[in-house]
């Protein structure tokens, strides 16, 4: 039958950050991690919605160890403040989950196109600022799990117009951001390997899961036809959010997870089913593109990683 939430190992004594934990895949991931004993830091843009989500989890799990913290991935100031509040704490896993999909063009607080800014840039900055908190040079093993999408296969990194200022298509921008997620996860793994760090970086995708993410685009664009199509697809095609969270949970907890790997559902069209290791797109393995994206991301955010550039022989 494959791996299920029942196979999650005991998580007592582990602390896990989940971005976008107040809804959808983030909420289901939080619920199952807490069910198995993890202390979960729910990093949410809206603290009030985060507290509502925490109460929802505690209705099922009264002893859930949850902590809601403000972290807006569209604001470098908010990201830095979140990281500063966690200084001195020990975190075992960072799950880069929060995201937006196919929305009309807008900009983050720092002037980045929102999909690129939230889905990639925000998580790039957050991960870099939390490296010491993750204890990558400590004896414990830590993980960074970055949630991408099967749509990354359509993505290209448009370095000449990263922010979609000259030409913008909501779906192209989304696919670019999701390809950036995988490129980042692989480049981070190469640098962790070169540093001989006790940490792994993994990329995942949830397949097609029934969440509110699909409705952001039609809501913001005011398209009734798109909204109706999204509702129909979520009802007929999508798997549940609980199933969509499985690849994330597997990557965060399973003992046989390998750094630099890509995990997703192994059923029909890789859109549903139990998690398995998969191959990502050919573009996602382009090391030159990954290196350039890394350098651009560091320049845009002002966040530098205390990690060496990868050796040529590193294969992640």
PDB file of C-alpha atoms in Angstrom:
ATOM      1  CA  UNK A   1       0.000   0.000   0.000  1.00  0.00           C
ATOM      2  CA  UNK A   2       2.985   2.325   0.422  1.00  0.00           C
ATOM      3  CA  UNK A   3       3.967   4.837   3.096  1.00  0.00           C
ATOM      4  CA  UNK A   4       1.211   6.542   5.105  1.00  0.00           C
ATOM      5  CA  UNK A   5       0.976   8.928   8.043  1.00  0.00           C
ATOM      6  CA  UNK A   6       0.803   5.853  10.278  1.00  0.00           C
ATOM      7  CA  UNK A   7       4.440   5.208   9.371  1.00  0.00           C
ATOM      8  CA  UNK A   8       5.721   8.511  10.767  1.00  0.00           C
ATOM      9  CA  UNK A   9       8.407   7.711  13.353  1.00  0.00           C
ATOM     10  CA  UNK A  10       8.102   9.045  16.897  1.00  0.00           C
ATOM     11  CA  UNK A  11       8.863  12.779  16.793  1.00  0.00           C
ATOM     12  CA  UNK A  12       9.106  13.500  20.523  1.00  0.00           C
ATOM     13  CA  UNK A  13      12.086  15.728  21.233  1.00  0.00           C
ATOM     14  CA  UNK A  14      12.115  17.210  17.724  1.00  0.00           C
ATOM     15  CA  UNK A  15      11.210  20.786  16.805  1.00  0.00           C
ATOM     16  CA  UNK A  16       9.905  21.470  13.299  1.00  0.00           C
ATOM     17  CA  UNK A  17       9.090  24.771  11.583  1.00  0.00           C
ATOM     18  CA  UNK A  18       6.284  24.753   9.026  1.00  0.00           C
ATOM     19  CA  UNK A  19       5.727  27.884   6.945  1.00  0.00           C
ATOM     20  CA  UNK A  20       2.164  28.513   5.846  1.00  0.00           C
ATOM     21  CA  UNK A  21       0.977  26.244   8.651  1.00  0.00           C
ATOM     22  CA  UNK A  22      -2.469  27.753   9.085  1.00  0.00           C
ATOM     23  CA  UNK A  23      -4.172  26.097   6.097  1.00  0.00           C
ATOM     24  CA  UNK A  24      -4.010  23.441   3.404  1.00  0.00           C
ATOM     25  CA  UNK A  25      -0.946  21.236   3.248  1.00  0.00           C
ATOM     26  CA  UNK A  26       0.789  23.190   5.987  1.00  0.00           C
ATOM     27  CA  UNK A  27      -2.052  22.588   8.419  1.00  0.00           C
ATOM     28  CA  UNK A  28      -2.265  18.873   7.644  1.00  0.00           C
ATOM     29  CA  UNK A  29       1.509  18.572   7.959  1.00  0.00           C
ATOM     30  CA  UNK A  30       1.367  20.359  11.312  1.00  0.00           C
ATOM     31  CA  UNK A  31      -1.435  18.110  12.528  1.00  0.00           C
ATOM     32  CA  UNK A  32       0.379  14.855  11.754  1.00  0.00           C
ATOM     33  CA  UNK A  33       3.716  16.051  13.123  1.00  0.00           C
ATOM     34  CA  UNK A  34       2.028  17.103  16.366  1.00  0.00           C
ATOM     35  CA  UNK A  35       0.134  13.802  16.502  1.00  0.00           C
ATOM     36  CA  UNK A  36       3.478  12.037  16.556  1.00  0.00           C
ATOM     37  CA  UNK A  37       5.007  14.194  19.271  1.00  0.00           C
ATOM     38  CA  UNK A  38       6.865  16.963  17.428  1.00  0.00           C
ATOM     39  CA  UNK A  39       6.957  20.502  18.746  1.00  0.00           C
ATOM     40  CA  UNK A  40       5.733  22.509  15.751  1.00  0.00           C
ATOM     41  CA  UNK A  41       6.478  26.171  15.196  1.00  0.00           C
ATOM     42  CA  UNK A  42       3.698  27.422  12.933  1.00  0.00           C
ATOM     43  CA  UNK A  43       5.210  30.239  10.881  1.00  0.00           C
ATOM     44  CA  UNK A  44       2.229  32.216   9.567  1.00  0.00           C
ATOM     45  CA  UNK A  45       1.683  35.515   7.807  1.00  0.00           C
ATOM     46  CA  UNK A  46      -1.520  36.088   9.783  1.00  0.00           C
ATOM     47  CA  UNK A  47      -1.065  35.238  13.466  1.00  0.00           C
ATOM     48  CA  UNK A  48      -4.803  35.318  14.176  1.00  0.00           C
ATOM     49  CA  UNK A  49      -5.468  32.725  11.464  1.00  0.00           C
ATOM     50  CA  UNK A  50      -2.517  30.755  12.792  1.00  0.00           C
ATOM     51  CA  UNK A  51      -4.006  30.694  16.295  1.00  0.00           C
ATOM     52  CA  UNK A  52      -7.361  29.576  14.847  1.00  0.00           C
ATOM     53  CA  UNK A  53      -5.567  26.733  13.051  1.00  0.00           C
ATOM     54  CA  UNK A  54      -3.715  25.766  16.239  1.00  0.00           C
ATOM     55  CA  UNK A  55      -7.040  25.572  18.094  1.00  0.00           C
ATOM     56  CA  UNK A  56      -8.391  23.365  15.329  1.00  0.00           C
ATOM     57  CA  UNK A  57      -5.473  20.953  15.776  1.00  0.00           C
ATOM     58  CA  UNK A  58      -5.863  20.961  19.558  1.00  0.00           C
ATOM     59  CA  UNK A  59      -9.510  19.957  19.233  1.00  0.00           C
ATOM     60  CA  UNK A  60      -8.205  16.622  17.920  1.00  0.00           C
ATOM     61  CA  UNK A  61      -4.934  16.633  19.858  1.00  0.00           C
ATOM     62  CA  UNK A  62      -5.309  18.442  23.207  1.00  0.00           C
ATOM     63  CA  UNK A  63      -1.642  17.862  24.083  1.00  0.00           C
ATOM     64  CA  UNK A  64      -0.283  19.160  20.762  1.00  0.00           C
ATOM     65  CA  UNK A  65       2.908  21.184  21.250  1.00  0.00           C
ATOM     66  CA  UNK A  66       2.224  24.145  18.950  1.00  0.00           C
ATOM     67  CA  UNK A  67       3.587  27.653  18.816  1.00  0.00           C
ATOM     68  CA  UNK A  68       2.367  30.280  16.366  1.00  0.00           C
ATOM     69  CA  UNK A  69       4.900  32.838  15.168  1.00  0.00           C
ATOM     70  CA  UNK A  70       4.498  35.704  12.714  1.00  0.00           C
ATOM     71  CA  UNK A  71       6.497  35.184   9.520  1.00  0.00           C
ATOM     72  CA  UNK A  72       5.409  36.907   6.329  1.00  0.00           C
ATOM     73  CA  UNK A  73       7.355  35.463   3.397  1.00  0.00           C
ATOM     74  CA  UNK A  74       6.535  38.629   1.434  1.00  0.00           C
ATOM     75  CA  UNK A  75       8.588  40.754   3.846  1.00  0.00           C
ATOM     76  CA  UNK A  76      12.320  40.411   4.461  1.00  0.00           C
ATOM     77  CA  UNK A  77      11.850  42.457   7.636  1.00  0.00           C
ATOM     78  CA  UNK A  78       9.318  39.937   8.953  1.00  0.00           C
ATOM     79  CA  UNK A  79      11.556  37.015   7.992  1.00  0.00           C
ATOM     80  CA  UNK A  80      14.552  38.537   9.775  1.00  0.00           C
ATOM     81  CA  UNK A  81      12.490  39.256  12.886  1.00  0.00           C
ATOM     82  CA  UNK A  82      11.234  35.662  12.947  1.00  0.00           C
ATOM     83  CA  UNK A  83      14.777  34.285  12.630  1.00  0.00           C
ATOM     84  CA  UNK A  84      16.022  36.610  15.374  1.00  0.00           C
ATOM     85  CA  UNK A  85      13.303  35.413  17.755  1.00  0.00           C
ATOM     86  CA  UNK A  86      14.492  31.833  17.249  1.00  0.00           C
ATOM     87  CA  UNK A  87      18.168  32.549  17.930  1.00  0.00           C
ATOM     88  CA  UNK A  88      19.546  30.132  20.494  1.00  0.00           C
ATOM     89  CA  UNK A  89      16.835  27.538  19.910  1.00  0.00           C
ATOM     90  CA  UNK A  90      17.396  24.094  18.413  1.00  0.00           C
ATOM     91  CA  UNK A  91      15.315  23.300  15.344  1.00  0.00           C
ATOM     92  CA  UNK A  92      15.523  19.925  13.622  1.00  0.00           C
ATOM     93  CA  UNK A  93      13.508  20.459  10.440  1.00  0.00           C
ATOM     94  CA  UNK A  94      12.493  23.473   8.377  1.00  0.00           C
ATOM     95  CA  UNK A  95       9.589  22.869   5.995  1.00  0.00           C
ATOM     96  CA  UNK A  96       9.427  25.588   3.345  1.00  0.00           C
ATOM     97  CA  UNK A  97       5.769  25.158   2.457  1.00  0.00           C
ATOM     98  CA  UNK A  98       4.037  28.555   2.182  1.00  0.00           C
ATOM     99  CA  UNK A  99       3.180  29.721  -1.310  1.00  0.00           C
ATOM    100  CA  UNK A 100       0.857  31.463  -3.737  1.00  0.00           C
ATOM    101  CA  UNK A 101      -0.248  30.265  -7.165  1.00  0.00           C
ATOM    102  CA  UNK A 102      -1.133  31.934 -10.473  1.00  0.00           C
ATOM    103  CA  UNK A 103      -2.155  35.298  -9.075  1.00  0.00           C
ATOM    104  CA  UNK A 104      -2.290  38.619 -10.950  1.00  0.00           C
ATOM    105  CA  UNK A 105       0.985  40.499 -10.832  1.00  0.00           C
ATOM    106  CA  UNK A 106       1.720  42.252  -7.571  1.00  0.00           C
ATOM    107  CA  UNK A 107       4.817  42.949  -5.522  1.00  0.00           C
ATOM    108  CA  UNK A 108       6.074  42.051  -2.069  1.00  0.00           C
ATOM    109  CA  UNK A 109       7.080  44.637   0.518  1.00  0.00           C
ATOM    110  CA  UNK A 110      10.576  44.579  -0.974  1.00  0.00           C
ATOM    111  CA  UNK A 111       9.485  45.007  -4.585  1.00  0.00           C
ATOM    112  CA  UNK A 112       9.745  41.397  -5.762  1.00  0.00           C
ATOM    113  CA  UNK A 113       7.082  39.873  -8.002  1.00  0.00           C
ATOM    114  CA  UNK A 114       4.918  38.148  -5.421  1.00  0.00           C
ATOM    115  CA  UNK A 115       5.067  34.541  -6.633  1.00  0.00           C
ATOM    116  CA  UNK A 116       8.830  34.616  -7.076  1.00  0.00           C
ATOM    117  CA  UNK A 117       9.201  36.641  -3.885  1.00  0.00           C
ATOM    118  CA  UNK A 118       7.088  34.451  -1.608  1.00  0.00           C
ATOM    119  CA  UNK A 119       7.634  31.003  -3.102  1.00  0.00           C
ATOM    120  CA  UNK A 120      11.390  31.287  -3.618  1.00  0.00           C
ATOM    121  CA  UNK A 121      13.043  34.480  -2.370  1.00  0.00           C
ATOM    122  CA  UNK A 122      11.321  34.435   1.025  1.00  0.00           C
ATOM    123  CA  UNK A 123      12.284  30.827   1.681  1.00  0.00           C
ATOM    124  CA  UNK A 124      15.837  31.388   0.429  1.00  0.00           C
ATOM    125  CA  UNK A 125      16.239  34.200   2.961  1.00  0.00           C
ATOM    126  CA  UNK A 126      14.527  32.276   5.761  1.00  0.00           C
ATOM    127  CA  UNK A 127      16.661  29.168   5.313  1.00  0.00           C
ATOM    128  CA  UNK A 128      19.893  31.160   5.234  1.00  0.00           C
ATOM    129  CA  UNK A 129      18.997  33.057   8.390  1.00  0.00           C
ATOM    130  CA  UNK A 130      18.103  29.827  10.224  1.00  0.00           C
ATOM    131  CA  UNK A 131      21.238  27.804   9.396  1.00  0.00           C
ATOM    132  CA  UNK A 132      22.678  28.088  12.895  1.00  0.00           C
ATOM    133  CA  UNK A 133      19.284  27.427  14.476  1.00  0.00           C
ATOM    134  CA  UNK A 134      19.124  24.244  12.387  1.00  0.00           C
ATOM    135  CA  UNK A 135      22.442  23.197  13.889  1.00  0.00           C
ATOM    136  CA  UNK A 136      24.040  22.150  10.618  1.00  0.00           C
ATOM    137  CA  UNK A 137      27.396  21.766  12.365  1.00  0.00           C
ATOM    138  CA  UNK A 138      25.966  20.093  15.462  1.00  0.00           C
ATOM    139  CA  UNK A 139      25.851  16.344  16.063  1.00  0.00           C
ATOM    140  CA  UNK A 140      22.125  16.102  15.423  1.00  0.00           C
ATOM    141  CA  UNK A 141      20.898  15.628  11.855  1.00  0.00           C
ATOM    142  CA  UNK A 142      18.661  18.356  10.490  1.00  0.00           C
ATOM    143  CA  UNK A 143      16.635  18.699   7.304  1.00  0.00           C
ATOM    144  CA  UNK A 144      15.351  21.408   5.017  1.00  0.00           C
ATOM    145  CA  UNK A 145      12.285  20.315   3.059  1.00  0.00           C
ATOM    146  CA  UNK A 146      11.272  22.640   0.222  1.00  0.00           C
ATOM    147  CA  UNK A 147       7.822  22.182  -1.285  1.00  0.00           C
ATOM    148  CA  UNK A 148       7.723  22.596  -5.055  1.00  0.00           C
ATOM    149  CA  UNK A 149       5.099  21.470  -7.589  1.00  0.00           C
ATOM    150  CA  UNK A 150       4.910  19.183 -10.583  1.00  0.00           C
ATOM    151  CA  UNK A 151       4.323  22.440 -12.474  1.00  0.00           C
ATOM    152  CA  UNK A 152       8.031  23.157 -12.075  1.00  0.00           C
ATOM    153  CA  UNK A 153       8.468  20.972 -15.156  1.00  0.00           C
ATOM    154  CA  UNK A 154       7.018  23.825 -17.235  1.00  0.00           C
ATOM    155  CA  UNK A 155       9.229  26.406 -15.571  1.00  0.00           C
ATOM    156  CA  UNK A 156      12.155  28.403 -16.864  1.00  0.00           C
ATOM    157  CA  UNK A 157      14.272  30.898 -14.936  1.00  0.00           C
ATOM    158  CA  UNK A 158      14.003  34.166 -16.847  1.00  0.00           C
ATOM    159  CA  UNK A 159      17.061  35.972 -15.536  1.00  0.00           C
ATOM    160  CA  UNK A 160      16.436  38.873 -17.924  1.00  0.00           C
ATOM    161  CA  UNK A 161      13.012  39.512 -16.357  1.00  0.00           C
ATOM    162  CA  UNK A 162      12.848  37.633 -13.048  1.00  0.00           C
ATOM    163  CA  UNK A 163      10.250  39.989 -11.617  1.00  0.00           C
ATOM    164  CA  UNK A 164       7.911  39.886 -14.631  1.00  0.00           C
ATOM    165  CA  UNK A 165       8.173  43.631 -15.191  1.00  0.00           C
ATOM    166  CA  UNK A 166       8.416  43.426 -18.992  1.00  0.00           C
ATOM    167  CA  UNK A 167       6.078  40.484 -19.519  1.00  0.00           C
ATOM    168  CA  UNK A 168       3.929  38.685 -16.981  1.00  0.00           C
ATOM    169  CA  UNK A 169       1.829  35.538 -17.155  1.00  0.00           C
ATOM    170  CA  UNK A 170       0.471  34.190 -13.847  1.00  0.00           C
ATOM    171  CA  UNK A 171       1.154  30.568 -14.694  1.00  0.00           C
ATOM    172  CA  UNK A 172       4.613  31.201 -16.150  1.00  0.00           C
ATOM    173  CA  UNK A 173       5.543  33.104 -13.000  1.00  0.00           C
ATOM    174  CA  UNK A 174       4.266  30.275 -10.811  1.00  0.00           C
ATOM    175  CA  UNK A 175       6.167  27.643 -12.770  1.00  0.00           C
ATOM    176  CA  UNK A 176       9.339  29.732 -12.579  1.00  0.00           C
ATOM    177  CA  UNK A 177       9.024  30.006  -8.803  1.00  0.00           C
ATOM    178  CA  UNK A 178       8.464  26.280  -8.414  1.00  0.00           C
ATOM    179  CA  UNK A 179      11.495  25.450 -10.581  1.00  0.00           C
ATOM    180  CA  UNK A 180      13.449  27.861  -8.397  1.00  0.00           C
ATOM    181  CA  UNK A 181      12.375  25.796  -5.369  1.00  0.00           C
ATOM    182  CA  UNK A 182      13.910  22.612  -6.781  1.00  0.00           C
ATOM    183  CA  UNK A 183      17.077  24.346  -8.017  1.00  0.00           C
ATOM    184  CA  UNK A 184      17.497  25.859  -4.552  1.00  0.00           C
ATOM    185  CA  UNK A 185      16.952  22.543  -2.758  1.00  0.00           C
ATOM    186  CA  UNK A 186      19.586  20.802  -4.895  1.00  0.00           C
ATOM    187  CA  UNK A 187      22.118  23.636  -4.661  1.00  0.00           C
ATOM    188  CA  UNK A 188      21.684  23.776  -0.894  1.00  0.00           C
ATOM    189  CA  UNK A 189      22.312  20.030  -0.666  1.00  0.00           C
ATOM    190  CA  UNK A 190      25.524  20.376  -2.700  1.00  0.00           C
ATOM    191  CA  UNK A 191      26.778  23.108  -0.376  1.00  0.00           C
ATOM    192  CA  UNK A 192      25.848  21.125   2.741  1.00  0.00           C
ATOM    193  CA  UNK A 193      27.755  18.139   1.369  1.00  0.00           C
ATOM    194  CA  UNK A 194      30.799  20.266   0.606  1.00  0.00           C
ATOM    195  CA  UNK A 195      30.702  21.657   4.150  1.00  0.00           C
ATOM    196  CA  UNK A 196      30.335  18.120   5.569  1.00  0.00           C
ATOM    197  CA  UNK A 197      27.303  19.435   7.453  1.00  0.00           C
ATOM    198  CA  UNK A 198      24.963  17.238   9.469  1.00  0.00           C
ATOM    199  CA  UNK A 199      21.981  18.290   7.402  1.00  0.00           C
ATOM    200  CA  UNK A 200      20.073  17.345   4.288  1.00  0.00           C
ATOM    201  CA  UNK A 201      18.094  19.349   1.757  1.00  0.00           C
ATOM    202  CA  UNK A 202      15.161  17.678   0.036  1.00  0.00           C
ATOM    203  CA  UNK A 203      12.583  18.778  -2.551  1.00  0.00           C
ATOM    204  CA  UNK A 204       9.010  17.500  -2.656  1.00  0.00           C
ATOM    205  CA  UNK A 205       5.775  18.035  -4.540  1.00  0.00           C
ATOM    206  CA  UNK A 206       2.279  17.174  -3.312  1.00  0.00           C
ATOM    207  CA  UNK A 207       0.660  16.252  -6.608  1.00  0.00           C
ATOM    208  CA  UNK A 208      -2.791  17.734  -7.090  1.00  0.00           C
ATOM    209  CA  UNK A 209      -4.259  18.265  -3.635  1.00  0.00           C
ATOM    210  CA  UNK A 210      -7.602  19.791  -2.742  1.00  0.00           C
ATOM    211  CA  UNK A 211      -6.675  23.027  -0.940  1.00  0.00           C
ATOM    212  CA  UNK A 212      -7.543  26.713  -1.090  1.00  0.00           C
ATOM    213  CA  UNK A 213      -4.348  27.407  -3.054  1.00  0.00           C
ATOM    214  CA  UNK A 214      -6.136  26.798  -6.352  1.00  0.00           C
ATOM    215  CA  UNK A 215      -8.642  29.561  -5.623  1.00  0.00           C
ATOM    216  CA  UNK A 216      -6.240  32.459  -5.012  1.00  0.00           C
ATOM    217  CA  UNK A 217      -5.757  33.170  -8.711  1.00  0.00           C
ATOM    218  CA  UNK A 218      -9.428  33.222  -9.747  1.00  0.00           C
ATOM    219  CA  UNK A 219     -10.378  35.143  -6.586  1.00  0.00           C
ATOM    220  CA  UNK A 220      -7.844  37.893  -7.223  1.00  0.00           C
ATOM    221  CA  UNK A 221      -8.500  38.060 -10.951  1.00  0.00           C
ATOM    222  CA  UNK A 222     -12.294  37.985 -10.544  1.00  0.00           C
ATOM    223  CA  UNK A 223     -12.707  35.142 -13.041  1.00  0.00           C
ATOM    224  CA  UNK A 224     -15.928  33.216 -12.361  1.00  0.00           C
ATOM    225  CA  UNK A 225     -15.149  30.685 -15.098  1.00  0.00           C
ATOM    226  CA  UNK A 226     -11.708  29.957 -13.647  1.00  0.00           C
ATOM    227  CA  UNK A 227     -13.219  29.670 -10.170  1.00  0.00           C
ATOM    228  CA  UNK A 228     -15.840  27.194 -11.387  1.00  0.00           C
ATOM    229  CA  UNK A 229     -13.208  25.135 -13.209  1.00  0.00           C
ATOM    230  CA  UNK A 230     -11.004  25.072 -10.104  1.00  0.00           C
ATOM    231  CA  UNK A 231     -13.885  23.904  -7.922  1.00  0.00           C
ATOM    232  CA  UNK A 232     -14.748  21.149 -10.380  1.00  0.00           C
ATOM    233  CA  UNK A 233     -11.141  19.974 -10.659  1.00  0.00           C
ATOM    234  CA  UNK A 234     -10.703  19.967  -6.882  1.00  0.00           C
ATOM    235  CA  UNK A 235     -13.840  17.867  -6.537  1.00  0.00           C
ATOM    236  CA  UNK A 236     -13.261  15.415  -9.380  1.00  0.00           C
ATOM    237  CA  UNK A 237      -9.498  15.177  -9.875  1.00  0.00           C
ATOM    238  CA  UNK A 238      -7.682  16.243  -6.720  1.00  0.00           C
ATOM    239  CA  UNK A 239      -6.688  14.034  -3.833  1.00  0.00           C
ATOM    240  CA  UNK A 240      -7.263  15.174  -0.267  1.00  0.00           C
ATOM    241  CA  UNK A 241      -4.980  17.599   1.546  1.00  0.00           C
ATOM    242  CA  UNK A 242      -4.154  14.753   3.929  1.00  0.00           C
ATOM    243  CA  UNK A 243      -2.801  12.711   1.012  1.00  0.00           C
ATOM    244  CA  UNK A 244      -1.067  15.734  -0.496  1.00  0.00           C
ATOM    245  CA  UNK A 245       0.829  16.259   2.749  1.00  0.00           C
ATOM    246  CA  UNK A 246       2.309  12.745   2.703  1.00  0.00           C
ATOM    247  CA  UNK A 247       5.382  13.555   0.562  1.00  0.00           C
ATOM    248  CA  UNK A 248       6.163  16.465   2.892  1.00  0.00           C
ATOM    249  CA  UNK A 249       5.773  14.298   5.978  1.00  0.00           C
ATOM    250  CA  UNK A 250       7.851  11.538   4.424  1.00  0.00           C
ATOM    251  CA  UNK A 251      10.673  13.926   3.513  1.00  0.00           C
ATOM    252  CA  UNK A 252      10.608  15.477   6.986  1.00  0.00           C
ATOM    253  CA  UNK A 253      10.538  12.273   9.052  1.00  0.00           C
ATOM    254  CA  UNK A 254      11.365   9.048   7.205  1.00  0.00           C
ATOM    255  CA  UNK A 255      14.792   7.624   8.135  1.00  0.00           C
ATOM    256  CA  UNK A 256      15.608   6.518   4.586  1.00  0.00           C
ATOM    257  CA  UNK A 257      15.223   9.957   2.984  1.00  0.00           C
ATOM    258  CA  UNK A 258      18.234  11.009   0.918  1.00  0.00           C
ATOM    259  CA  UNK A 259      19.532  14.535   0.614  1.00  0.00           C
ATOM    260  CA  UNK A 260      19.269  16.027  -2.847  1.00  0.00           C
ATOM    261  CA  UNK A 261      16.289  13.814  -3.699  1.00  0.00           C
ATOM    262  CA  UNK A 262      12.844  14.745  -5.007  1.00  0.00           C
ATOM    263  CA  UNK A 263       9.755  13.038  -3.603  1.00  0.00           C
ATOM    264  CA  UNK A 264       6.141  13.063  -4.767  1.00  0.00           C
ATOM    265  CA  UNK A 265       3.023  10.906  -5.044  1.00  0.00           C
ATOM    266  CA  UNK A 266       3.570   7.806  -7.145  1.00  0.00           C
ATOM    267  CA  UNK A 267       0.034   7.232  -8.425  1.00  0.00           C
ATOM    268  CA  UNK A 268      -1.721   8.301 -11.616  1.00  0.00           C
ATOM    269  CA  UNK A 269       0.389  10.895 -13.427  1.00  0.00           C
ATOM    270  CA  UNK A 270       2.341  11.471 -10.192  1.00  0.00           C
ATOM    271  CA  UNK A 271      -0.631  13.600  -9.150  1.00  0.00           C
ATOM    272  CA  UNK A 272      -1.953  11.367  -6.382  1.00  0.00           C
ATOM    273  CA  UNK A 273      -0.928   8.382  -4.285  1.00  0.00           C
ATOM    274  CA  UNK A 274       1.736   7.409  -1.766  1.00  0.00           C
ATOM    275  CA  UNK A 275       5.101   9.178  -1.699  1.00  0.00           C
ATOM    276  CA  UNK A 276       8.071   7.846  -3.631  1.00  0.00           C
ATOM    277  CA  UNK A 277      11.391   9.125  -4.918  1.00  0.00           C
ATOM    278  CA  UNK A 278      11.064  10.636  -8.391  1.00  0.00           C
ATOM    279  CA  UNK A 279      13.070  12.492 -11.027  1.00  0.00           C
ATOM    280  CA  UNK A 280      12.461  16.206 -11.427  1.00  0.00           C
ATOM    281  CA  UNK A 281      12.739  18.106 -14.715  1.00  0.00           C
ATOM    282  CA  UNK A 282      15.953  18.235 -16.734  1.00  0.00           C
ATOM    283  CA  UNK A 283      16.223  21.991 -16.076  1.00  0.00           C
ATOM    284  CA  UNK A 284      16.186  21.409 -12.325  1.00  0.00           C
ATOM    285  CA  UNK A 285      19.525  19.569 -12.530  1.00  0.00           C
ATOM    286  CA  UNK A 286      21.288  22.423 -14.351  1.00  0.00           C
ATOM    287  CA  UNK A 287      24.055  23.359 -11.936  1.00  0.00           C
ATOM    288  CA  UNK A 288      25.012  26.543 -13.765  1.00  0.00           C
ATOM    289  CA  UNK A 289      21.457  27.838 -13.508  1.00  0.00           C
ATOM    290  CA  UNK A 290      21.286  26.822  -9.833  1.00  0.00           C
ATOM    291  CA  UNK A 291      24.535  28.637  -9.059  1.00  0.00           C
ATOM    292  CA  UNK A 292      23.396  31.781 -10.864  1.00  0.00           C
ATOM    293  CA  UNK A 293      19.998  31.714  -9.143  1.00  0.00           C
ATOM    294  CA  UNK A 294      21.726  31.303  -5.779  1.00  0.00           C
ATOM    295  CA  UNK A 295      23.968  34.311  -6.407  1.00  0.00           C
ATOM    296  CA  UNK A 296      21.059  36.463  -7.609  1.00  0.00           C
ATOM    297  CA  UNK A 297      18.927  35.436  -4.616  1.00  0.00           C
ATOM    298  CA  UNK A 298      21.710  36.326  -2.200  1.00  0.00           C
ATOM    299  CA  UNK A 299      22.180  39.708  -3.871  1.00  0.00           C
ATOM    300  CA  UNK A 300      18.445  40.472  -3.817  1.00  0.00           C
ATOM    301  CA  UNK A 301      17.969  39.508  -0.164  1.00  0.00           C
ATOM    302  CA  UNK A 302      21.302  40.464   1.332  1.00  0.00           C
ATOM    303  CA  UNK A 303      21.393  36.995   2.906  1.00  0.00           C
ATOM    304  CA  UNK A 304      24.641  35.071   2.601  1.00  0.00           C
ATOM    305  CA  UNK A 305      25.065  31.459   3.651  1.00  0.00           C
ATOM    306  CA  UNK A 306      28.053  30.369   5.717  1.00  0.00           C
ATOM    307  CA  UNK A 307      28.579  27.470   3.333  1.00  0.00           C
ATOM    308  CA  UNK A 308      31.294  26.846   0.736  1.00  0.00           C
ATOM    309  CA  UNK A 309      30.565  26.712  -2.968  1.00  0.00           C
ATOM    310  CA  UNK A 310      29.975  23.099  -4.020  1.00  0.00           C
ATOM    311  CA  UNK A 311      32.779  20.923  -5.277  1.00  0.00           C
ATOM    312  CA  UNK A 312      32.505  19.860  -8.902  1.00  0.00           C
ATOM    313  CA  UNK A 313      32.159  16.220  -7.908  1.00  0.00           C
ATOM    314  CA  UNK A 314      29.162  16.749  -5.632  1.00  0.00           C
ATOM    315  CA  UNK A 315      26.301  14.955  -7.380  1.00  0.00           C
ATOM    316  CA  UNK A 316      23.188  16.312  -5.655  1.00  0.00           C
TER     317      UNK A 316
END
